[in-house]
Structure formats: structure tokens, C-alpha cells
PDB file of C-alpha atoms in Angstrom:
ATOM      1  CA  UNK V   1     -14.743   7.544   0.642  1.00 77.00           C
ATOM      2  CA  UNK V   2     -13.589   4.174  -0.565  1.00 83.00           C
ATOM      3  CA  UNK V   3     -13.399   1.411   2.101  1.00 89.00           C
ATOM      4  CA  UNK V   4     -12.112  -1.790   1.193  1.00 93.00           C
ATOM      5  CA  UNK V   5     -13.088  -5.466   2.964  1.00 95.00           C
ATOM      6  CA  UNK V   6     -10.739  -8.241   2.878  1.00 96.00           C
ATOM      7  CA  UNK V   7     -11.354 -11.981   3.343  1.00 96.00           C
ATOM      8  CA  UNK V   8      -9.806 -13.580   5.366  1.00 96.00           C
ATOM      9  CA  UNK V   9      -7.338 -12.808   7.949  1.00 94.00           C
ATOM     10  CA  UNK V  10      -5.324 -15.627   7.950  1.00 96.00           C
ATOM     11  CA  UNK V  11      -5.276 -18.468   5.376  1.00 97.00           C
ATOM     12  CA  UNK V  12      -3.038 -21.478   5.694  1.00 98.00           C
ATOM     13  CA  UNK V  13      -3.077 -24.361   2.961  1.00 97.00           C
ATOM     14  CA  UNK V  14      -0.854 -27.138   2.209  1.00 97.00           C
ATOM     15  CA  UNK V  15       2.082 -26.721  -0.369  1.00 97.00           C
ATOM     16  CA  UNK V  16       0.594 -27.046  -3.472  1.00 97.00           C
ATOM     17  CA  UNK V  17      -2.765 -26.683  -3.122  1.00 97.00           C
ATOM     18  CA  UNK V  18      -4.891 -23.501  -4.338  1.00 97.00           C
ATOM     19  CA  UNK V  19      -4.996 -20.014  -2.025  1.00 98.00           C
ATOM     20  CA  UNK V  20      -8.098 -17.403  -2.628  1.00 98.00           C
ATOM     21  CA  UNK V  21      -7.943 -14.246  -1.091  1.00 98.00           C
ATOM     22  CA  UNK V  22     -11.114 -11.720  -1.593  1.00 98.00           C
ATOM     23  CA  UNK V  23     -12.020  -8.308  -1.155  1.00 97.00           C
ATOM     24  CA  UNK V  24     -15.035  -6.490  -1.763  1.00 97.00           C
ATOM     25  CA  UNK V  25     -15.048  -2.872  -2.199  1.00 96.00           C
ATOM     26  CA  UNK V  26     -18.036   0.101  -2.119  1.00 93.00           C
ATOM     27  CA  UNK V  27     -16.836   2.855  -4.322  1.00 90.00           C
ATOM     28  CA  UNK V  28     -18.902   1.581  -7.909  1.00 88.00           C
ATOM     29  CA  UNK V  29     -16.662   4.365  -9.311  1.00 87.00           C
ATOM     30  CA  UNK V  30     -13.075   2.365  -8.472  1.00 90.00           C
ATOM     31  CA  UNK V  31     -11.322   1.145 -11.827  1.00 88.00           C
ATOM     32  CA  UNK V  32      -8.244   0.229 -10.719  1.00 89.00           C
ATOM     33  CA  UNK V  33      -7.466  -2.793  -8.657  1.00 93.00           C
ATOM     34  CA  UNK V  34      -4.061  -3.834  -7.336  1.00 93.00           C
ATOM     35  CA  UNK V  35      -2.428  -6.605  -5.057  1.00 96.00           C
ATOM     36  CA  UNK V  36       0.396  -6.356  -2.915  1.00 95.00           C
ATOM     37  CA  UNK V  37       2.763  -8.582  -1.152  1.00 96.00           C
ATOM     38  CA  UNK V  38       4.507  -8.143   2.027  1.00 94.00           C
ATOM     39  CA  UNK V  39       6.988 -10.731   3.819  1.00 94.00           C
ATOM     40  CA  UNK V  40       7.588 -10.051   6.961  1.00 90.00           C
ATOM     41  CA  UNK V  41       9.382  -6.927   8.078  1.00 88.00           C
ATOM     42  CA  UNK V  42       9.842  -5.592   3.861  1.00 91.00           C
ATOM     43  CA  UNK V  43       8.288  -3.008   2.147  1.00 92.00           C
ATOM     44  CA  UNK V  44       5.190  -4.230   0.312  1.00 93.00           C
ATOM     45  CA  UNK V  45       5.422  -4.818  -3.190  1.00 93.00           C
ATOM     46  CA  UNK V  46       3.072  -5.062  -6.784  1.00 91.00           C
ATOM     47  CA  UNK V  47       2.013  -8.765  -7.771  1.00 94.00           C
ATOM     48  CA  UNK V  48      -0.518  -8.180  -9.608  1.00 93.00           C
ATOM     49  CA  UNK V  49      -3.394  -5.254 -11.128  1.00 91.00           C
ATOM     50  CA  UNK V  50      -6.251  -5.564 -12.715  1.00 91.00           C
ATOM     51  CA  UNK V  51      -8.524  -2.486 -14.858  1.00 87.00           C
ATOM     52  CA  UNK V  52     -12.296  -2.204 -14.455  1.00 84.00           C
ATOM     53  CA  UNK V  53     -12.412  -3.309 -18.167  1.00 83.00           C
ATOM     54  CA  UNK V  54     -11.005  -6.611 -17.832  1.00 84.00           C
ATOM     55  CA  UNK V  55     -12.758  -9.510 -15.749  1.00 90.00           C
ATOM     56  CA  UNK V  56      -9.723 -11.576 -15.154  1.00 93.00           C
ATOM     57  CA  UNK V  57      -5.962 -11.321 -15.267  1.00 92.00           C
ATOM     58  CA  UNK V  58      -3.144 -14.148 -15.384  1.00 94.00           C
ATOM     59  CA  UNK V  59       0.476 -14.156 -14.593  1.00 91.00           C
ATOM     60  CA  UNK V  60       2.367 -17.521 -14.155  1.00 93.00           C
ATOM     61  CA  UNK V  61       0.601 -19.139 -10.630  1.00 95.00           C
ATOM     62  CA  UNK V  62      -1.130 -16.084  -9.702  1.00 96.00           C
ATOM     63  CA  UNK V  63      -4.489 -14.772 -10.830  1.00 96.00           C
ATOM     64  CA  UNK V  64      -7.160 -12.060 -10.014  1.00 97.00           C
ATOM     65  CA  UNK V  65     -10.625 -12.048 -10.631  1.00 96.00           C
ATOM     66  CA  UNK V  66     -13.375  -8.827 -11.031  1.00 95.00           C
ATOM     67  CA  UNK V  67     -16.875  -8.760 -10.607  1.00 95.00           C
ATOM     68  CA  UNK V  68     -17.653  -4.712 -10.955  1.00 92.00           C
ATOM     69  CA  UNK V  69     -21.779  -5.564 -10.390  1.00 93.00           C
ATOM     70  CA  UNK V  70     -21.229  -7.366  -7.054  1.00 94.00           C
ATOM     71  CA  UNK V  71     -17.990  -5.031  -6.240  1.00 95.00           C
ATOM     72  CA  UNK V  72     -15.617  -7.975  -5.538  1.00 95.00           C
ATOM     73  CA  UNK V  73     -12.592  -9.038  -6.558  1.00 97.00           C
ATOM     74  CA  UNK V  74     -10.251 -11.776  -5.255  1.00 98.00           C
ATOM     75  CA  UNK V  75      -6.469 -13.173  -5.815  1.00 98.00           C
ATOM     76  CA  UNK V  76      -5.913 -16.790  -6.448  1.00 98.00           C
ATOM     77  CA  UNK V  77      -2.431 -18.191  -6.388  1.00 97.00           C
ATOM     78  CA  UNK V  78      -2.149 -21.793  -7.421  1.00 97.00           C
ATOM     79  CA  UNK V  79       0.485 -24.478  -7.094  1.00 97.00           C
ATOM     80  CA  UNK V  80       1.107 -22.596  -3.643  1.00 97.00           C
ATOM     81  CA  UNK V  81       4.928 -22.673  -2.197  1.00 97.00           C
ATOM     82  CA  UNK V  82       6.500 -21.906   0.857  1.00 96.00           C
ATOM     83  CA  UNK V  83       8.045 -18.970  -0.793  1.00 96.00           C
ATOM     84  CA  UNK V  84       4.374 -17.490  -0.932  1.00 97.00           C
ATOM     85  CA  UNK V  85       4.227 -17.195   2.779  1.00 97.00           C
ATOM     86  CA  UNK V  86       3.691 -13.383   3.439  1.00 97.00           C
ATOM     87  CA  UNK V  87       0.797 -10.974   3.971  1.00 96.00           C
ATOM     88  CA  UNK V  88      -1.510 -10.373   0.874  1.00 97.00           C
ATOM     89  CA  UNK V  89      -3.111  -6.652   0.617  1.00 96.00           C
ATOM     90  CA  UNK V  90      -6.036  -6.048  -2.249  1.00 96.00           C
ATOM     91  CA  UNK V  91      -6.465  -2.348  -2.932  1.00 94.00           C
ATOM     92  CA  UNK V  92      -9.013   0.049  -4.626  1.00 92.00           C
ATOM     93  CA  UNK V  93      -7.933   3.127  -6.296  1.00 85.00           C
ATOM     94  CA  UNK V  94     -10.553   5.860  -5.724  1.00 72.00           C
ATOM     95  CA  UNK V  95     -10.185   9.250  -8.018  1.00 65.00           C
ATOM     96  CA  UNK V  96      -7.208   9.675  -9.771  1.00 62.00           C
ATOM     97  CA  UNK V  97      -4.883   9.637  -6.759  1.00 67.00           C
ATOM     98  CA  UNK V  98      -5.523   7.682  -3.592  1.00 76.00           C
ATOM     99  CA  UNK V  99      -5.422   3.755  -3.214  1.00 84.00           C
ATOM    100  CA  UNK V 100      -7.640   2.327  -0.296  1.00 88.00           C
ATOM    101  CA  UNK V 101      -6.236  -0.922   1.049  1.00 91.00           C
ATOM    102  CA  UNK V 102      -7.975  -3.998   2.857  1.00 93.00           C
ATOM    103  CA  UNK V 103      -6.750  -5.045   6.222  1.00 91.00           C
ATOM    104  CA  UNK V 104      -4.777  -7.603   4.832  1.00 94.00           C
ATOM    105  CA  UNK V 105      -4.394 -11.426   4.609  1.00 96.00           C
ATOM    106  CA  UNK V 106      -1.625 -13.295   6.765  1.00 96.00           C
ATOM    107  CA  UNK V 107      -1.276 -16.675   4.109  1.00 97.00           C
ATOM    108  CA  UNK V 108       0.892 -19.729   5.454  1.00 97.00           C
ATOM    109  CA  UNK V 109       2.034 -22.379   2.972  1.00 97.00           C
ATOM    110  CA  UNK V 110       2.498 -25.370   5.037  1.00 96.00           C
ATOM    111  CA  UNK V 111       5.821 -27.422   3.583  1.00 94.00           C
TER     112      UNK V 111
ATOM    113  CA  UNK W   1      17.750   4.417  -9.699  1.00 68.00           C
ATOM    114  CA  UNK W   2      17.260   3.830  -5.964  1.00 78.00           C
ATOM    115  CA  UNK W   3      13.978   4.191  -6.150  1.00 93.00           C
ATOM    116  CA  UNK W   4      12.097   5.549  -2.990  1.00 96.00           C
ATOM    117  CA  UNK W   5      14.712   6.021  -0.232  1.00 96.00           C
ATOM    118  CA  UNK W   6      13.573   6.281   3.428  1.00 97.00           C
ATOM    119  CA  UNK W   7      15.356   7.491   6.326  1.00 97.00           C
ATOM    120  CA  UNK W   8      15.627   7.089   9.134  1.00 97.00           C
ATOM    121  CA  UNK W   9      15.009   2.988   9.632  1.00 96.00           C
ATOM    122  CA  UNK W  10      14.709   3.427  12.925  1.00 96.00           C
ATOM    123  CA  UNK W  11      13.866   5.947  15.645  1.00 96.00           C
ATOM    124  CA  UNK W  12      12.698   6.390  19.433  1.00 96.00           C
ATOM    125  CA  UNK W  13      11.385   8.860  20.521  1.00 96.00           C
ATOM    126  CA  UNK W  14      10.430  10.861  23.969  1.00 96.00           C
ATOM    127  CA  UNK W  15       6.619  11.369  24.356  1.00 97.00           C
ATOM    128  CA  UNK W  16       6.221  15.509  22.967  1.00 96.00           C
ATOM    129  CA  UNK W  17       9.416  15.726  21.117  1.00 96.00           C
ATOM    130  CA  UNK W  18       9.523  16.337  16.954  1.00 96.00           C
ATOM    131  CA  UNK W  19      11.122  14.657  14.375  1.00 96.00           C
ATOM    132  CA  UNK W  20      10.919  14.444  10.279  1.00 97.00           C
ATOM    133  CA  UNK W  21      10.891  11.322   8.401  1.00 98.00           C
ATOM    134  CA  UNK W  22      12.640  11.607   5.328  1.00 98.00           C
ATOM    135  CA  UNK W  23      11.550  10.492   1.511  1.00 98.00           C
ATOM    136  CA  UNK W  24      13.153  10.901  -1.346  1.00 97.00           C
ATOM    137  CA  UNK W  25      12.047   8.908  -5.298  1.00 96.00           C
ATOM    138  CA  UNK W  26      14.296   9.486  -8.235  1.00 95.00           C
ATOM    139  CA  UNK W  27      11.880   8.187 -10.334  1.00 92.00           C
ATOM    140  CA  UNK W  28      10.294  11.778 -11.394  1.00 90.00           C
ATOM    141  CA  UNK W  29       6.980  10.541 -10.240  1.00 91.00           C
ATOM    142  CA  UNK W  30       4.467  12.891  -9.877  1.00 89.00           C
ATOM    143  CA  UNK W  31       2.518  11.578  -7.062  1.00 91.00           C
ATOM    144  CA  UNK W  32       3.917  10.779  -2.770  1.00 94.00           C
ATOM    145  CA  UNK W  33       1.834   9.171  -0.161  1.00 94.00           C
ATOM    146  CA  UNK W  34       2.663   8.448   3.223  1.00 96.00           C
ATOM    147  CA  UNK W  35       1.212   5.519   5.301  1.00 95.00           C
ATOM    148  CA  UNK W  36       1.439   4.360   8.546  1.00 96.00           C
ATOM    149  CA  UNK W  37       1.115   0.401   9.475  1.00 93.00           C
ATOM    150  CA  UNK W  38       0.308  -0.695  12.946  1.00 91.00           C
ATOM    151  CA  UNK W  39       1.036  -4.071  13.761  1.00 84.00           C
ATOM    152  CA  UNK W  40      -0.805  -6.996  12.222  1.00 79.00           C
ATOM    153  CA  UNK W  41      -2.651  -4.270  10.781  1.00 83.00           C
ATOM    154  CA  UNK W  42      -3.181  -2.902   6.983  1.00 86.00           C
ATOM    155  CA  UNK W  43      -1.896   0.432   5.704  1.00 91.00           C
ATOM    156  CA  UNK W  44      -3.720   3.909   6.450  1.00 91.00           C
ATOM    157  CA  UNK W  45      -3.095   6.802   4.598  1.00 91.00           C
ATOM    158  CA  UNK W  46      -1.755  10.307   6.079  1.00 95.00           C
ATOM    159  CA  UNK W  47      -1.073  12.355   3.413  1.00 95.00           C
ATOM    160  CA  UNK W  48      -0.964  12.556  -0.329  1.00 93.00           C
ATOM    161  CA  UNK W  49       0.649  15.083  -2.964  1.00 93.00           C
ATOM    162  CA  UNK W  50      -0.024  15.017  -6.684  1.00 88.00           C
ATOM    163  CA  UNK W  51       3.047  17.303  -6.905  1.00 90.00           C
ATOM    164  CA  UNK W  52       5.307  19.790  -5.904  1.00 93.00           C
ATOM    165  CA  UNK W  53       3.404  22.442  -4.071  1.00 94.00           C
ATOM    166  CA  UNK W  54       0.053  20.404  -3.506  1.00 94.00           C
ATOM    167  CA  UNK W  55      -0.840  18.097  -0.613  1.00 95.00           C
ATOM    168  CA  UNK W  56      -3.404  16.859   0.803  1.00 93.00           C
ATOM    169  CA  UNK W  57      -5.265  15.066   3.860  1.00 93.00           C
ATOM    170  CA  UNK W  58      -5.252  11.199   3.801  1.00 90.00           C
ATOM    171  CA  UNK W  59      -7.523   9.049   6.438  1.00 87.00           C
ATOM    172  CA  UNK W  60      -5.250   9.908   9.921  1.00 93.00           C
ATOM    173  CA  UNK W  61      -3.735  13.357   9.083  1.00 95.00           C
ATOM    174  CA  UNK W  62      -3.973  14.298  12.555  1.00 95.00           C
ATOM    175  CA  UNK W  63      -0.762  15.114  14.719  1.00 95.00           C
ATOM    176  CA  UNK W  64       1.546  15.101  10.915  1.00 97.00           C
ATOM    177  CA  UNK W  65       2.464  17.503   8.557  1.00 97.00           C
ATOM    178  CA  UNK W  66       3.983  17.156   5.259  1.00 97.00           C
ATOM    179  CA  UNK W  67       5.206  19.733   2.798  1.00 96.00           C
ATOM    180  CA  UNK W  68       6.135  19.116  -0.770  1.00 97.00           C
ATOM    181  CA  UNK W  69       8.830  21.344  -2.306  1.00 96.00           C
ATOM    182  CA  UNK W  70       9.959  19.613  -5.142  1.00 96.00           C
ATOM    183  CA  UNK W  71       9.062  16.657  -6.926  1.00 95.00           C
ATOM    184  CA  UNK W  72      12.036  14.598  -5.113  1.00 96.00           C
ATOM    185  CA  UNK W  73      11.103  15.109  -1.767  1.00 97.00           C
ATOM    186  CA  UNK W  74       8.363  14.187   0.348  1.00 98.00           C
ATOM    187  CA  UNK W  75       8.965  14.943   4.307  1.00 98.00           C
ATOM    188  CA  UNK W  76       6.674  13.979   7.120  1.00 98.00           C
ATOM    189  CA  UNK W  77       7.235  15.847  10.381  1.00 97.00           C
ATOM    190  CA  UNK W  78       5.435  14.938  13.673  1.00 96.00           C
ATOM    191  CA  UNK W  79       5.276  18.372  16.067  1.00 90.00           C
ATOM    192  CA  UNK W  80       4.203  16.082  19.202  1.00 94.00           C
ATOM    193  CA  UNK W  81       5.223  12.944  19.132  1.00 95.00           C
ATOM    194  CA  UNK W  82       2.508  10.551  21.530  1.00 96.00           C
ATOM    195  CA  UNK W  83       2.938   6.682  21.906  1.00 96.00           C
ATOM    196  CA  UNK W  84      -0.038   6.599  19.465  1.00 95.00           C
ATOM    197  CA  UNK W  85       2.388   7.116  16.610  1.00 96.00           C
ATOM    198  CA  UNK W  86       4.356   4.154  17.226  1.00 96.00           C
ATOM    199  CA  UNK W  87       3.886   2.493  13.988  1.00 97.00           C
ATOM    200  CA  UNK W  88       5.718   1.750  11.090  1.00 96.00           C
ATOM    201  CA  UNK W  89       6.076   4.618   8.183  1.00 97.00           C
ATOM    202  CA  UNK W  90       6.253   3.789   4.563  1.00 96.00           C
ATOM    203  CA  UNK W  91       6.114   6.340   2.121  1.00 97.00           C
ATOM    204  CA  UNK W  92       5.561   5.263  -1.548  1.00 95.00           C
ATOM    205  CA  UNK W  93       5.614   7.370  -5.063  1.00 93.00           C
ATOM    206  CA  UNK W  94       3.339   6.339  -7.577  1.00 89.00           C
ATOM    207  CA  UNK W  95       2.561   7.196 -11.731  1.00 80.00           C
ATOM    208  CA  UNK W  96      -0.266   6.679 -13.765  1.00 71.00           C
ATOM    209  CA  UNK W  97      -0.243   5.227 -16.820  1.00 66.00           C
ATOM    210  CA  UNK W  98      -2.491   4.993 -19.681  1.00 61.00           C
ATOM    211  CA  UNK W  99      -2.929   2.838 -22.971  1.00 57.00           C
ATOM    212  CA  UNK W 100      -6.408   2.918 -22.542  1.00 59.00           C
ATOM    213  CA  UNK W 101      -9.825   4.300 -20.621  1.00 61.00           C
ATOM    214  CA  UNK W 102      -8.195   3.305 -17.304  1.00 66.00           C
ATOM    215  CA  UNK W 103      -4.964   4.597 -16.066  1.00 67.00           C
ATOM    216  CA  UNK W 104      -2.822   2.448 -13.224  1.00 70.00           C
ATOM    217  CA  UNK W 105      -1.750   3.761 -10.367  1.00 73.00           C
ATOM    218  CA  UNK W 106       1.329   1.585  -9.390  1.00 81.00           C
ATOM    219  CA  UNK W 107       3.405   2.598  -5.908  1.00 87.00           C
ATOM    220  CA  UNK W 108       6.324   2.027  -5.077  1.00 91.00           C
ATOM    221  CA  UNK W 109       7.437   1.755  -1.567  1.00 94.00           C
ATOM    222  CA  UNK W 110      10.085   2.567   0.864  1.00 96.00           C
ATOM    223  CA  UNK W 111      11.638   0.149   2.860  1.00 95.00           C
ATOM    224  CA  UNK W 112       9.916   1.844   5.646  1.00 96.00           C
ATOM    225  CA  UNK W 113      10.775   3.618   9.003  1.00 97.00           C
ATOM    226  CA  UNK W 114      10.232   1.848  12.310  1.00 96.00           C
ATOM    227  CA  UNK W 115       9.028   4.804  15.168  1.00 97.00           C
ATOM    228  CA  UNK W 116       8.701   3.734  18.582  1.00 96.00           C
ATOM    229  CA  UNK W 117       7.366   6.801  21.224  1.00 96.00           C
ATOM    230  CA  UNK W 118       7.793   6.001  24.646  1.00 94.00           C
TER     231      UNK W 118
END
């Protein structure tokens, strides 16, 4: 099955400055690639997705990035506020059904 | 719509008794997952349904079952309940879209259940 690698743990940065959070994945066959939020004690929740066919995605502050040949992929949020505090999951969809998540990444935006 | 509605939000229970976590989406999606979170920890899959009538094993199926009746409702019952299964329970619904090659696969998720076994 799919397993998904996520990098790193825990990221803290200064308000304002740049966050990159990246997972690799080792399904070649995963084509679907989405990024969830989760503040502390909520459900977690869709920022962002990116397709196979597309090498990069924008939307406002956050972006994600796809390299299919190395299998990695990564979530940059820039202009970082406090407000982006939370835990960051990447995902891999393998087949038609199931989504394989990475650990997760605990980010801290430092006022 | 309320979306994907979870109940109970909280629960202890005794080491060997049962109990069913509720799920219900009113969002006619086809496909219901059900994940467990341990702390500081990511989400593993338990079980999956594509629809009413079909389920399937996730990564840690063991100790759960699930049963899928109609498209609405997606319950997960623990028989045995062992400290083990203290975790938090999210179940999410999910539909894929096309407009193009790839279809998405967006969930949406419950606000969770919070299971304590002592």
C-alpha cells in the first residue's frame, strides 16, 4: 500500500516569514494530493489539492508543489500569521478510494 | 446541510464493554471512512465504504466493525473495548469529482469523538 513521509515534525518560524512542509510518497500510481489543517482539538479540514497533472498550485499565501519523478510534494505558506498555528497533514490518494496521510507537521508562528 | 455529524463527543468506557460511534453525512456522498488519531499522532484508517452495502478493511481494522446500510449512515461498533482504543474517532465522507483525467477525492470530517477505555 501507499505510505506517506512527512517533513518535519515541528516547524516554528517567525510571523511573516516563509513555512515549507514536505512529504514524499511511494505509490508512483497516486494522482491526487491533498493538505489538511487541524487546530488544536477541531476536525481537520481541506487547504489545499493538487492533481498529478499539474506541478504547482496557488491560492492567496498558500502553495503546493509536485514532483511525480522524485515522488515529493510539499506545502509552502508565505507571509506566515499566528492564525496559521495548527498541525499540517499532506495526503496521497491511492486507488479510487482511500487517502494515506503523513504523520503530520505541528507549525508555530511566533508573534 | 450539517454536513458529517458525529456522536457521541465524548465517551468512557470500562475495559471489555461495547459501544457504537455514530456517523451520519447529508451530503449524499458516496464514500465513509473512519479514522482513529492517537495523540500527537497522524490519522490511521479503520474502515472504508464506497457505498451502501460495501465496506472494507482500512490499516487497523482489528477489534471494529462497521456496517453500511444506507448511504446516510456509517456506524463503528467496538465488541471489546481495551485501553488500546483510547483515541480520538473522526469519521469523514468524501466524493470524487472529475473535469478531467484525475478525479479529487475531498473529505469531509466530523468534529470527532473523544474515547477514553480505562
Amino acid at each position: 500500500g501507499e505510505n506517506v513521509e512527512q517533513h518535519p515534525s515541528t516547524l516554528s518560524v517567525q510571523e511573516g516569514d516563509s513555512a515549507v512542509i514536505k512529504c514524499t510518497y511511494s505509490d508512483s500510481a497516486s494522482n491526487y494530493f491533498p493538505w489538511y489543517k487541524q487546530e488544536l482539538g477541531k476536525r481537520p479540514q481541506l487547504i489545499i489539492d493538487i492533481r498529478s497533472n499539474v506541478g504547482e498550485k496557488k491560492d492567496q499565501r498558500i502553495a503546493v508543489t509536485l514532483n511525480k519523478t522524485a515522488k515529493h510534494f510539499s506545502l509552502h505558506i508565505t507571509e506566515t500569521q499566528p492564525e496559521d498555528s495548527a498541525v499540517y497533514f499532506c495526503a496521497a490518494r491511492e486507488g479510487y478510494q482511500k487517502v494515506t496521510f503523513g504523520t503530520g507537521t505541528k507549525l508555530q508562528v511566533i508573534p | 446541510n450539517a454536513g458529517v455529524t458525529q456522536t457521541p463527543k465524548f465517551r468512557i468506557l470500562k475495559i471489555g464493554q461495547s459501544m457504537t460511534l455514530q456517523c451520519a453525512q447529508d451530503m449524499n456522498h458516496n464514500y465513509m471512512y473512519w479514522y482513529r488519531q492517537d495523540p500527537g499522532m497522524g490519522l490511521k484508517l479503520i474502515y472504508y465504504s464506497v457505498g451502501a452495502g460495501i465496506t472494507d478493511k482500512g490499516e487497523v481494522p482489528n477489534g471494529y466493525n462497521v456496517s453500511r446500510s444506507t448511504t446516510e449512515d456509517f456506524p463503528l461498533r467496538l465488541e471489546l473495548a481495551a485501553p488500546s482504543q483510547t483515541s480520538v474517532y473522526f469519521c469523514a465522507s468524501s466524493y470524487r469529482t472529475s473535469g478531467g483525467t484525475i478525479a479529487k477525492n475531498i473529505q469531509y470530517f466530523g468534529a470527532g469523538t473523544r474515547l477514553s477505555v480505562l
